[in-house]
Amino acid sequence: MATRQLSRSALAGGTNHEGFLRHRNFRWLKIAGGLCLVSIVAYLLIDQKPHPNGGSAYGYTLGTIGALLILWLTMLGLRKRAMTRGRWSLKAWTSAHVYLGLSLIIVATLHTGFHFGWNVHTLAYVLMMIVILSGMYGITVYAALPRFLSNNREETTQTQMLDTLRSLDRQLHDAAQPLDAGAAELVRRSLEDNPFGGGLWQRLSGNYPKCPTRIAQLELRRMARGMRSSVGADPLEKVDMLLERKESALTLIRQHLRYKALLEVWLYIHIPVTFALIAALAAHIISVFFYW
Amino acid sequence: MAEAYRVAIVGSGPAGLSAAARAAQLGISHVLLEKTDHLSDTIYKYQKGKHVMATPSQLVLRSDCDFDAGKREAILDVWNRQASEQKINVRYHSEVVKIGGVAGAFTIALKGGAEIQAEAIVLAIGTQGNPNTLRVPGVETNTVQYQLDDPGEYVDEHITVIGSGDAGIENAVGLAADPEQRNTVTILNRSADFSRAKDANVKLLFSMRDAGRLTVMTDTAPNLLEEGFITLDTRDGVAKIPCNRVIARMGSAAPRKFIEECGIEFTSPDREAFPKLSPVFESTNAGIFVIGALAGYPLIKHCMNQGYDVIEFINGNRTLKPADEPILEGKFKDLPGRRGVEYWLEFLRDNVAILEELSPLQMREFMLDSDVHAVRKGEVVFERNAPGSSLFGIASGGVRIEIDPRDPTRAVPVRAGSVFGEVGLISGRRRGATVRASEDSILVEIPRNAALKLMASVPAAKRALARISVERQLLQIFGSGLGPGDLAEVVNSSEIKSVKAGETIMNEGEEGYDIYVIRTGSMIVEKTIGGKPVFLSYLPAGSYIGEMALIEGGKRTATVRAGIKSEVIKISGEAFKALLAKRPNLLEKARADMATRQDLNAFIEAKKDSFSGVVDMYSSVAGFLVQNGIGEATDVLLIDENLCVGCDNCEKACADSHEGLSRLDREAGRTYAHLHVPTSCRHCEHPHCMADCPPNAIHRGPDGEVFIDETCIGCGNCQRNCPYGVIRMDKVPPKKPSLLSWIFFGRGPGPGEPSKKWSYAHAKGGAEQPKKAIKCDMCSGIEGGPACVRACPTGAAIRVAPEAFLSVSRLERIEG
Ligand SMILES: Cc1cc2nc3c(=O)[nH]c(=O)nc-3n(C[C@H](O)[C@H](O)[C@H](O)COP(=O)(O)OP(=O)(O)OC[C@H]3O[C@@H](n4cnc5c(N)ncnc54)[C@H](O)[C@@H]3O)c2cc1C
Ligand code: HEM
Ligand code: SF4
Ligand code: SF4
C-alpha cells in the first residue's frame, strides 16, 4: 500500500521543530564557541606589551566586539516587539542572543586583562556579569518550567481560573448571609482577598501563610465543633464546603501565577540592568578615549 | 365571505415589504400577511444596535422603501414609517398555514382559521423557518415559549429550558447568570452529551452547574406539563419538578415542507436546493411567486429589488430590466466583440454542458457569483499546487491538463463544453496539475459556493461532475501514460461511498483487494502491534490505498479508518488488475509506491520492541490531534508546551500584524502530552464557516488560507458554523501610537491588542464601527509568513500541515 503523501515526507526528516536552544542544531553555540576559542588562543599567543590590557590592539579588538555585541543583544527587546515583515524568526534571535551573550563572559574578561578596581570600567563589567547571570537563570527556567505550567493548568486558562474564583466568591457571599457577625467577618476577609495580592516573595514561593480563606475555614471549623447541632442544611456546612472549593481553586491559580512569576521575574533584573550597563559602558568608552 | 385581494404577499421581510410597497404605489389591491406582530422578523431579531450593511455596493436599490447601511433600529423605523405613509395593507398575527386553489382564485388559510382569497401570491417568508414545537400534553395551557429576548425580564421563577444546542445553553446560562433574579433554572437534554453545542458554551454550562447555579439533566425528556410543574422521563424513572415556564429551543424546521405543500417544486432533493422559478420568479404552481432569501437571494438589497420587480411582472410589465444589469455588463466588458449581457448569458448557457438546464433567471444569478475570462493560446489558467477551489467551464476553445509535472508535453486535452478544476472543488486541496489554454478560449470560473449551489439546483450537472471528477482523479493518481479511454472500465466499476468519521474501509487481516481513492476528507492508517493499534500514517484527500493486497496478494496489512466524514471512490480490484496487466508502467509505479509503504511497515516492526512506549505515545498523540480537527485541517498552529513560557508574544504579534486584533487565543484549547492546539483557524479542507455567508465573503486565498474579505456584513453565521470556535466578531480598534513612542514616552497601550477600555477611550467620533468577523488569514501577503511563529522566542509555536506532522518520522523525535 502506498500513497503520494508518504513519499513526500519519507521516513527521516519530517517536520522541523526544535527549541531555541537547539536551533539549527546548535548553530549559534558553535559560532559563539568559535569566537571564544579564537579569543583565548589569541590571548595566549599574542605577546601584549607591557602587560595584557584593554589598550592593546588585541584589547581594542575584543572591546569593540564586546561593545557591539552588547548593543546587538539589547536589540532583542526591540525585535521582539516590532512586528515588521520579513523572514526573521525570534527563535533564531533568542538562540543567537543566548550563546553570543554567554560568549561575552570570555570576550569581556579577556578584554579586561584581569584588571579590576573600584572604577567605572569594572562597574560596567560587573553590571554585564549581572545581566549574564540573570540570563543564565532565565534559560534555566525557560528549559525547566514550561511543562509544569502546562501540567498545572490542565487546559484551564487564567481567565477561567479567575471566573471560577469569582463565582465561588459570589456563592460564598450568598451562603454567608445567615452567619453570625464573627463568622461573617471571617468570610468577608476571604472575599476581600485578591489572588494577585501578596508580596513578590509569596508569589515566587507559592506560600501564603496568612491566607484568609484558609484561616476562615480553620476558624469556622473550630466554631462548628463547639456547637455541633443541626444536620445537613447547616449554613456553616455549606460555607465550609465552598471555602474548601475556593481553597483548591486558589491553590491552582497561585501555582499558575507562581510559575509565571518564576518565568518572568529575572527579566526585571535583566532589562533594567541592561540599561545601567549601557550607561556604564558609554562612560567607560568615553573615559577611555578622553582621559586615558 | 373571506377577504379578497389581487395579490397576497406572505412575509414582511425586506422582500415582502418592498413588494407590498410597489403594489400600494401601483394601486393594486393587496395584503401583506405577517406571522408576528411587527415587520420583518428576521431583521427585528438581529442583536440590538447591530450595524446592517447594504451590500453589494455596485447594485442599485430599486424599491419604494428606503434602505441604507445603518443601525437595525433606524432601518426598522424607516420601514415602519414608510409602511404607514404608503398605506401598505399589513395584516399582523397572520401566519399562513396552507395555500389551496389555483391561479386567479387562491385560498389562503391562516393559523386560527381565517381565510383570504387572492388572485396571485408572492411568497417571501425567508429561510428562518419555524421553531420545532414541544409535543407533550399540557403545552396548550401552560407557558411555553420558543424564544428568549431578554433573560433579565424573569425573576423568582422555576424555568425549564429544553434543548441541548447553543441556543438552549445560552438561554439557560443567561437566566441563571444573575442570582438577584432568584430563578431556578433546569436544562434538559434528551441525550447524554452536548455534542451539538460549542465547547465554550458547554464548559460555561458545566461551570454554572458546578457552582450550583442551575441544574443540568441529561438523558431526560419532558413528559407532561401541569400548572406549576413539569414531569420528566429520566434514565432512573419519572421525576416531577416545579416549573412556571418552559423555554423550548429545539432547532427549527426549514420552511421547505410548507412550500412543497403549496405545490411548489424544488430543483433537487438536496438540502441546499431552492424552488424552481421562471425568469419572473413564478414557481411551478402558476400564480405563486417566490422571492427573497427563500428564492436564494440572501442579501437585503436583492430582496428589495425583487419585491419591486415581482409586482411589476405580475402587473404585466414585460420590459423591465433587472437591476443587476450593470454588474453583469461589467463582467462581460472585457470579452471580445461588443455584445450585450443577454448574448453572453445565452452563449455560456448553450456552450457549457453543466449550465444547460439553468433557467434564464438562475443563469443571471449564477453569473453574478461567477466570472468569465478570455484567455489566449498558451496562457496558464492555474498552476499545479496553486490553491483554488473554483470550477472552470469551457465555453469556447480548449485547454490541456498537464498531468506530469516533469514533462509538460504529457497532457490531457479538455474541449469546449466540458469543465476542469473539479478536484480542488471537491477535495478542497491544492490544484493537482497545471492547466494551459491550447487555443484562444472563453472560460467561466465558478467559485466553490456557486458551484455547490449549481450542483444542488441541477441534478444532471451533479451527476456529470461526479463522473468527470472520478475519471480525472484516477488519471491524476495513476497518470502514467493513461488516457480517459483506458480508464473507462475502472470508472464504470467504481462507486462513490461516504464514510462516517471513525468508520473503517478496510481491516487488518481481512481478505479483499479493492482499491480506495480518498475523494474528500482524510483517513488514518493503523496497524495492530502488540495488541494495540499504532497510528501509521495520515492520508489526505487525493491519496489511494489498498493496492498492496492487490499486487502482492495476501490479506490487508493495516486498518484504514476515516478521520472525519469522508468520501471514497471504491474501485473493483478486478478492473484495476486488468488495467495493470494492460499497462506495465502503471504496475511499476504502483510497485514503487508500495515499496515506500513496506519500508514503513518494516520500520515500525523493527522499532516496536526498542521503544514501544514511544510508539504508544505517538499513536495517542496522533489520535488526539485527529479528534481536534486536525484531520480536516490544511494548516494548523500547534504549541509545544515543553517550550512555551506563556509570554503571549504570538498573540501580540498577531494583533500587531492585523489591525490590532488577535486572531488566536493561545491559552484556550485542548492539550495532550504537552502538545497544545490553541483556538486558531485550521484552514479546513471544507471550511464549515463558508457554508452560510450571505455576501459570500469567505474564500480560500493564494496560500491556501481561508480568509474573510471586506464585504462581511457581520451576521455571525460563520462564527456559529465554525466547530472550533475560532472566529470572533469585533470592531477594529483605533490606531496605536508607534512602538518607539511607546518605548521612549510610554504613549499608547504598547504591543498587542489594546484593551477594550483604551479602544473605547480613543475611538474616533462620528461613524460607528460595525462588528465584523475576524479570523486567521495565515498572514497572507505578509512577507516572512505567519507572525505568531516568527514572534515566538522559544520555538514553541509551529505551523504544520497534518500530513507532514502525522508521519512516523515523528517517532524518532518524540523519543529524542
Ligand atoms: C444575524 C443576521 C445578520 C444579517 N445581516 C445582514 C446585513 O447586514 N445585510 C444584508 O444585506 N443581509 C443581512 N442578513 C441577511 C438578511 O437579513 C436576510 O437574507 C433577509 O432578511 C431575507 O429577507 P426576506 O424578505 O427574504 O425574508 P425575512 O427577512 O426572513 O422575512 C420573512 C418574514 O416572513 C414572516 N413569515 C415567515 N413564515 C410566515 C408564514 N407562514 N406566514 C406569514 N409570515 C411568515 C416572518 O415572520 C418574517 O417577518 C443577515 C441575516 C442574519 C440572520
Ligand atoms: C550583556 C549581555 C546581555 C544583554 C545586554 C541582554 C539584553 C537583553 C534584552 C534587552 C532582552 C529583552 C527582554 C525583553 O524585552 O523582553 C533580553 C532577553 C533575553 N535574554 Fe538577554 N542579554 C544579555 C545576555 C544574556 C545571556 C548571557 C542570556 C542567557 C544565558 C540571555 C538570555 C535572554 C533570554 C532567554 C531573553 C528572553 C527572550 C524572550 O523571552 O523574549 N541574555 N536580553
Ligand atoms: S474558521 Fe473554523 S470552519 Fe472555517 S476554516 Fe477555520 S477552523 Fe475551519
Ligand atoms: S464573514 Fe461571517 S459574519 Fe461576515 S458575513 Fe460572512 S458569515 Fe456573516
PDB file of N, CA and C in Angstrom, chain B residues 646-713:
ATOM      1  N   GLY B 646       4.645  31.099  27.998  1.00  0.00           N
ATOM      2  CA  GLY B 646       3.438  31.866  28.309  1.00  0.00           C
ATOM      3  C   GLY B 646       3.597  33.367  28.144  1.00  0.00           C
ATOM      4  N   CYS B 647       4.505  33.801  27.273  1.00  0.00           N
ATOM      5  CA  CYS B 647       4.729  35.240  27.146  1.00  0.00           C
ATOM      6  C   CYS B 647       3.658  35.906  26.280  1.00  0.00           C
ATOM      7  N   ASP B 648       2.872  35.097  25.559  1.00  0.00           N
ATOM      8  CA  ASP B 648       1.815  35.602  24.687  1.00  0.00           C
ATOM      9  C   ASP B 648       2.325  36.532  23.595  1.00  0.00           C
ATOM     10  N   ASN B 649       3.608  36.404  23.268  1.00  0.00           N
ATOM     11  CA  ASN B 649       4.105  37.223  22.174  1.00  0.00           C
ATOM     12  C   ASN B 649       3.458  36.832  20.851  1.00  0.00           C
ATOM     13  N   CYS B 650       3.037  35.561  20.734  1.00  0.00           N
ATOM     14  CA  CYS B 650       2.375  35.132  19.496  1.00  0.00           C
ATOM     15  C   CYS B 650       1.083  35.916  19.303  1.00  0.00           C
ATOM     16  N   GLU B 651       0.305  36.059  20.401  1.00  0.00           N
ATOM     17  CA  GLU B 651      -0.951  36.796  20.288  1.00  0.00           C
ATOM     18  C   GLU B 651      -0.694  38.263  19.972  1.00  0.00           C
ATOM     19  N   LYS B 652       0.325  38.808  20.649  1.00  0.00           N
ATOM     20  CA  LYS B 652       0.614  40.220  20.412  1.00  0.00           C
ATOM     21  C   LYS B 652       1.037  40.430  18.968  1.00  0.00           C
ATOM     22  N   ALA B 653       1.875  39.527  18.466  1.00  0.00           N
ATOM     23  CA  ALA B 653       2.350  39.660  17.091  1.00  0.00           C
ATOM     24  C   ALA B 653       1.174  39.573  16.129  1.00  0.00           C
ATOM     25  N   CYS B 654       0.237  38.679  16.437  1.00  0.00           N
ATOM     26  CA  CYS B 654      -0.924  38.524  15.561  1.00  0.00           C
ATOM     27  C   CYS B 654      -1.711  39.827  15.531  1.00  0.00           C
ATOM     28  N   ALA B 655      -1.963  40.393  16.707  1.00  0.00           N
ATOM     29  CA  ALA B 655      -2.730  41.633  16.752  1.00  0.00           C
ATOM     30  C   ALA B 655      -1.993  42.741  16.002  1.00  0.00           C
ATOM     31  N   ASP B 656      -0.682  42.829  16.214  1.00  0.00           N
ATOM     32  CA  ASP B 656       0.051  43.920  15.596  1.00  0.00           C
ATOM     33  C   ASP B 656       0.216  43.751  14.092  1.00  0.00           C
ATOM     34  N   SER B 657       0.040  42.540  13.610  1.00  0.00           N
ATOM     35  CA  SER B 657       0.121  42.349  12.162  1.00  0.00           C
ATOM     36  C   SER B 657      -1.241  42.500  11.503  1.00  0.00           C
ATOM     37  N   HIS B 658      -2.302  42.585  12.295  1.00  0.00           N
ATOM     38  CA  HIS B 658      -3.649  42.627  11.718  1.00  0.00           C
ATOM     39  C   HIS B 658      -4.506  43.667  12.405  1.00  0.00           C
ATOM     40  N   GLU B 659      -4.409  44.864  12.080  1.00  0.00           N
ATOM     41  CA  GLU B 659      -5.293  45.927  12.553  1.00  0.00           C
ATOM     42  C   GLU B 659      -5.588  45.877  14.041  1.00  0.00           C
ATOM     43  N   GLY B 660      -4.682  45.301  14.826  1.00  0.00           N
ATOM     44  CA  GLY B 660      -4.830  45.406  16.270  1.00  0.00           C
ATOM     45  C   GLY B 660      -5.714  44.370  16.941  1.00  0.00           C
ATOM     46  N   LEU B 661      -6.173  43.347  16.205  1.00  0.00           N
ATOM     47  CA  LEU B 661      -6.986  42.318  16.843  1.00  0.00           C
ATOM     48  C   LEU B 661      -6.293  40.973  16.715  1.00  0.00           C
ATOM     49  N   SER B 662      -6.192  40.260  17.826  1.00  0.00           N
ATOM     50  CA  SER B 662      -5.550  38.964  17.761  1.00  0.00           C
ATOM     51  C   SER B 662      -6.548  37.932  17.255  1.00  0.00           C
ATOM     52  N   ARG B 663      -6.072  37.081  16.387  1.00  0.00           N
ATOM     53  CA  ARG B 663      -6.952  36.054  15.835  1.00  0.00           C
ATOM     54  C   ARG B 663      -6.659  34.704  16.443  1.00  0.00           C
ATOM     55  N   LEU B 664      -5.925  34.681  17.537  1.00  0.00           N
ATOM     56  CA  LEU B 664      -5.696  33.391  18.157  1.00  0.00           C
ATOM     57  C   LEU B 664      -5.765  33.562  19.662  1.00  0.00           C
ATOM     58  N   ASP B 665      -6.225  32.526  20.320  1.00  0.00           N
ATOM     59  CA  ASP B 665      -6.259  32.530  21.770  1.00  0.00           C
ATOM     60  C   ASP B 665      -5.326  31.417  22.204  1.00  0.00           C
ATOM     61  N   ARG B 666      -4.137  31.807  22.650  1.00  0.00           N
ATOM     62  CA  ARG B 666      -3.105  30.808  22.896  1.00  0.00           C
ATOM     63  C   ARG B 666      -3.488  29.855  24.024  1.00  0.00           C
ATOM     64  N   GLU B 667      -4.010  30.418  25.094  1.00  0.00           N
ATOM     65  CA  GLU B 667      -4.208  29.601  26.286  1.00  0.00           C
ATOM     66  C   GLU B 667      -5.381  28.630  26.129  1.00  0.00           C
ATOM     67  N   ALA B 668      -6.425  29.062  25.403  1.00  0.00           N
ATOM     68  CA  ALA B 668      -7.603  28.213  25.272  1.00  0.00           C
ATOM     69  C   ALA B 668      -7.305  27.045  24.340  1.00  0.00           C
ATOM     70  N   GLY B 669      -8.095  26.006  24.432  1.00  0.00           N
ATOM     71  CA  GLY B 669      -7.916  24.873  23.530  1.00  0.00           C
ATOM     72  C   GLY B 669      -7.437  23.654  24.280  1.00  0.00           C
ATOM     73  N   ARG B 670      -7.367  22.538  23.578  1.00  0.00           N
ATOM     74  CA  ARG B 670      -7.049  21.266  24.209  1.00  0.00           C
ATOM     75  C   ARG B 670      -5.555  21.014  24.231  1.00  0.00           C
ATOM     76  N   THR B 671      -5.126  20.200  25.182  1.00  0.00           N
ATOM     77  CA  THR B 671      -3.712  19.864  25.307  1.00  0.00           C
ATOM     78  C   THR B 671      -3.595  18.371  25.555  1.00  0.00           C
ATOM     79  N   TYR B 672      -2.629  17.763  24.952  1.00  0.00           N
ATOM     80  CA  TYR B 672      -2.375  16.356  25.245  1.00  0.00           C
ATOM     81  C   TYR B 672      -0.885  16.151  25.196  1.00  0.00           C
ATOM     82  N   ALA B 673      -0.334  15.563  26.233  1.00  0.00           N
ATOM     83  CA  ALA B 673       1.088  15.288  26.270  1.00  0.00           C
ATOM     84  C   ALA B 673       1.888  16.533  25.893  1.00  0.00           C
ATOM     85  N   HIS B 674       1.501  17.656  26.474  1.00  0.00           N
ATOM     86  CA  HIS B 674       2.186  18.933  26.242  1.00  0.00           C
ATOM     87  C   HIS B 674       2.069  19.453  24.835  1.00  0.00           C
ATOM     88  N   LEU B 675       1.267  18.832  24.012  1.00  0.00           N
ATOM     89  CA  LEU B 675       1.033  19.373  22.677  1.00  0.00           C
ATOM     90  C   LEU B 675      -0.302  20.095  22.742  1.00  0.00           C
ATOM     91  N   HIS B 676      -0.280  21.373  22.472  1.00  0.00           N
ATOM     92  CA  HIS B 676      -1.466  22.198  22.697  1.00  0.00           C
ATOM     93  C   HIS B 676      -2.011  22.678  21.355  1.00  0.00           C
ATOM     94  N   VAL B 677      -3.333  22.536  21.180  1.00  0.00           N
ATOM     95  CA  VAL B 677      -3.966  23.036  19.964  1.00  0.00           C
ATOM     96  C   VAL B 677      -4.725  24.300  20.344  1.00  0.00           C
ATOM     97  N   PRO B 678      -4.145  25.472  20.145  1.00  0.00           N
ATOM     98  CA  PRO B 678      -4.814  26.696  20.587  1.00  0.00           C
ATOM     99  C   PRO B 678      -6.040  26.988  19.736  1.00  0.00           C
ATOM    100  N   THR B 679      -6.851  27.927  20.213  1.00  0.00           N
ATOM    101  CA  THR B 679      -8.024  28.307  19.445  1.00  0.00           C
ATOM    102  C   THR B 679      -7.575  29.203  18.298  1.00  0.00           C
ATOM    103  N   SER B 680      -7.449  28.598  17.144  1.00  0.00           N
ATOM    104  CA  SER B 680      -6.957  29.321  15.984  1.00  0.00           C
ATOM    105  C   SER B 680      -7.367  28.519  14.753  1.00  0.00           C
ATOM    106  N   CYS B 681      -7.568  29.214  13.654  1.00  0.00           N
ATOM    107  CA  CYS B 681      -8.157  28.576  12.475  1.00  0.00           C
ATOM    108  C   CYS B 681      -7.296  27.434  11.946  1.00  0.00           C
ATOM    109  N   ARG B 682      -7.947  26.329  11.559  1.00  0.00           N
ATOM    110  CA  ARG B 682      -7.248  25.175  10.990  1.00  0.00           C
ATOM    111  C   ARG B 682      -7.267  25.190   9.474  1.00  0.00           C
ATOM    112  N   HIS B 683      -7.887  26.178   8.890  1.00  0.00           N
ATOM    113  CA  HIS B 683      -7.981  26.278   7.438  1.00  0.00           C
ATOM    114  C   HIS B 683      -8.465  24.960   6.841  1.00  0.00           C
ATOM    115  N   CYS B 684      -9.638  24.588   7.286  1.00  0.00           N
ATOM    116  CA  CYS B 684     -10.221  23.300   6.917  1.00  0.00           C
ATOM    117  C   CYS B 684     -10.269  23.098   5.409  1.00  0.00           C
ATOM    118  N   GLU B 685     -10.190  21.818   5.023  1.00  0.00           N
ATOM    119  CA  GLU B 685     -10.363  21.491   3.609  1.00  0.00           C
ATOM    120  C   GLU B 685     -11.696  22.015   3.116  1.00  0.00           C
ATOM    121  N   HIS B 686     -12.734  21.727   3.888  1.00  0.00           N
ATOM    122  CA  HIS B 686     -14.072  22.181   3.516  1.00  0.00           C
ATOM    123  C   HIS B 686     -14.575  23.067   4.629  1.00  0.00           C
ATOM    124  N   PRO B 687     -14.210  24.321   4.550  1.00  0.00           N
ATOM    125  CA  PRO B 687     -14.486  25.196   5.690  1.00  0.00           C
ATOM    126  C   PRO B 687     -15.978  25.261   6.005  1.00  0.00           C
ATOM    127  N   HIS B 688     -16.327  24.884   7.226  1.00  0.00           N
ATOM    128  CA  HIS B 688     -17.727  24.964   7.657  1.00  0.00           C
ATOM    129  C   HIS B 688     -18.193  26.405   7.666  1.00  0.00           C
ATOM    130  N   CYS B 689     -17.239  27.304   7.951  1.00  0.00           N
ATOM    131  CA  CYS B 689     -17.592  28.712   8.079  1.00  0.00           C
ATOM    132  C   CYS B 689     -18.150  29.274   6.774  1.00  0.00           C
ATOM    133  N   MET B 690     -17.753  28.694   5.638  1.00  0.00           N
ATOM    134  CA  MET B 690     -18.182  29.227   4.345  1.00  0.00           C
ATOM    135  C   MET B 690     -19.639  28.919   4.049  1.00  0.00           C
ATOM    136  N   ALA B 691     -20.187  27.960   4.788  1.00  0.00           N
ATOM    137  CA  ALA B 691     -21.439  27.359   4.356  1.00  0.00           C
ATOM    138  C   ALA B 691     -22.566  28.373   4.162  1.00  0.00           C
ATOM    139  N   ASP B 692     -22.617  29.381   4.996  1.00  0.00           N
ATOM    140  CA  ASP B 692     -23.850  30.142   5.063  1.00  0.00           C
ATOM    141  C   ASP B 692     -23.558  31.637   5.185  1.00  0.00           C
ATOM    142  N   CYS B 693     -22.701  32.127   4.323  1.00  0.00           N
ATOM    143  CA  CYS B 693     -22.290  33.526   4.417  1.00  0.00           C
ATOM    144  C   CYS B 693     -23.061  34.327   3.380  1.00  0.00           C
ATOM    145  N   PRO B 694     -24.025  35.180   3.813  1.00  0.00           N
ATOM    146  CA  PRO B 694     -24.870  35.856   2.820  1.00  0.00           C
ATOM    147  C   PRO B 694     -24.084  36.588   1.711  1.00  0.00           C
ATOM    148  N   PRO B 695     -23.075  37.395   2.026  1.00  0.00           N
ATOM    149  CA  PRO B 695     -22.392  38.080   0.918  1.00  0.00           C
ATOM    150  C   PRO B 695     -21.281  37.241   0.303  1.00  0.00           C
ATOM    151  N   ASN B 696     -21.151  35.978   0.728  1.00  0.00           N
ATOM    152  CA  ASN B 696     -20.126  35.142   0.146  1.00  0.00           C
ATOM    153  C   ASN B 696     -18.741  35.726   0.364  1.00  0.00           C
ATOM    154  N   ALA B 697     -18.470  36.107   1.577  1.00  0.00           N
ATOM    155  CA  ALA B 697     -17.262  36.878   1.860  1.00  0.00           C
ATOM    156  C   ALA B 697     -16.081  35.987   2.248  1.00  0.00           C
ATOM    157  N   ILE B 698     -16.285  34.681   2.374  1.00  0.00           N
ATOM    158  CA  ILE B 698     -15.201  33.806   2.833  1.00  0.00           C
ATOM    159  C   ILE B 698     -14.628  33.040   1.645  1.00  0.00           C
ATOM    160  N   HIS B 699     -13.336  33.092   1.509  1.00  0.00           N
ATOM    161  CA  HIS B 699     -12.699  32.450   0.353  1.00  0.00           C
ATOM    162  C   HIS B 699     -11.447  31.715   0.775  1.00  0.00           C
ATOM    163  N   ARG B 700     -10.949  30.908  -0.157  1.00  0.00           N
ATOM    164  CA  ARG B 700      -9.632  30.312   0.045  1.00  0.00           C
ATOM    165  C   ARG B 700      -8.658  31.141  -0.767  1.00  0.00           C
ATOM    166  N   GLY B 701      -7.610  31.601  -0.124  1.00  0.00           N
ATOM    167  CA  GLY B 701      -6.705  32.536  -0.769  1.00  0.00           C
ATOM    168  C   GLY B 701      -5.516  31.877  -1.427  1.00  0.00           C
ATOM    169  N   PRO B 702      -4.612  32.687  -1.937  1.00  0.00           N
ATOM    170  CA  PRO B 702      -3.495  32.182  -2.741  1.00  0.00           C
ATOM    171  C   PRO B 702      -2.540  31.259  -1.985  1.00  0.00           C
ATOM    172  N   ASP B 703      -2.470  31.307  -0.683  1.00  0.00           N
ATOM    173  CA  ASP B 703      -1.587  30.380   0.029  1.00  0.00           C
ATOM    174  C   ASP B 703      -2.353  29.245   0.694  1.00  0.00           C
ATOM    175  N   GLY B 704      -3.591  29.065   0.264  1.00  0.00           N
ATOM    176  CA  GLY B 704      -4.374  28.002   0.865  1.00  0.00           C
ATOM    177  C   GLY B 704      -5.123  28.469   2.101  1.00  0.00           C
ATOM    178  N   GLU B 705      -4.969  29.724   2.475  1.00  0.00           N
ATOM    179  CA  GLU B 705      -5.610  30.211   3.687  1.00  0.00           C
ATOM    180  C   GLU B 705      -7.086  30.479   3.429  1.00  0.00           C
ATOM    181  N   VAL B 706      -7.888  30.282   4.473  1.00  0.00           N
ATOM    182  CA  VAL B 706      -9.303  30.627   4.395  1.00  0.00           C
ATOM    183  C   VAL B 706      -9.425  32.020   5.000  1.00  0.00           C
ATOM    184  N   PHE B 707      -9.929  32.981   4.228  1.00  0.00           N
ATOM    185  CA  PHE B 707      -9.973  34.337   4.768  1.00  0.00           C
ATOM    186  C   PHE B 707     -11.317  34.985   4.488  1.00  0.00           C
ATOM    187  N   ILE B 708     -11.583  36.058   5.230  1.00  0.00           N
ATOM    188  CA  ILE B 708     -12.849  36.772   5.105  1.00  0.00           C
ATOM    189  C   ILE B 708     -12.553  38.141   4.509  1.00  0.00           C
ATOM    190  N   ASP B 709     -13.252  38.499   3.451  1.00  0.00           N
ATOM    191  CA  ASP B 709     -12.924  39.783   2.831  1.00  0.00           C
ATOM    192  C   ASP B 709     -13.789  40.908   3.391  1.00  0.00           C
ATOM    193  N   GLU B 710     -13.608  42.117   2.842  1.00  0.00           N
ATOM    194  CA  GLU B 710     -14.206  43.296   3.466  1.00  0.00           C
ATOM    195  C   GLU B 710     -15.712  43.384   3.222  1.00  0.00           C
ATOM    196  N   THR B 711     -16.281  42.472   2.425  1.00  0.00           N
ATOM    197  CA  THR B 711     -17.719  42.554   2.221  1.00  0.00           C
ATOM    198  C   THR B 711     -18.520  41.926   3.365  1.00  0.00           C
ATOM    199  N   CYS B 712     -17.837  41.396   4.363  1.00  0.00           N
ATOM    200  CA  CYS B 712     -18.513  40.803   5.539  1.00  0.00           C
ATOM    201  C   CYS B 712     -19.559  41.772   6.090  1.00  0.00           C
ATOM    202  N   ILE B 713     -20.768  41.240   6.352  1.00  0.00           N
ATOM    203  CA  ILE B 713     -21.814  42.094   6.903  1.00  0.00           C
ATOM    204  C   ILE B 713     -21.989  41.880   8.402  1.00  0.00           C
TER     205      ILE B 713
END
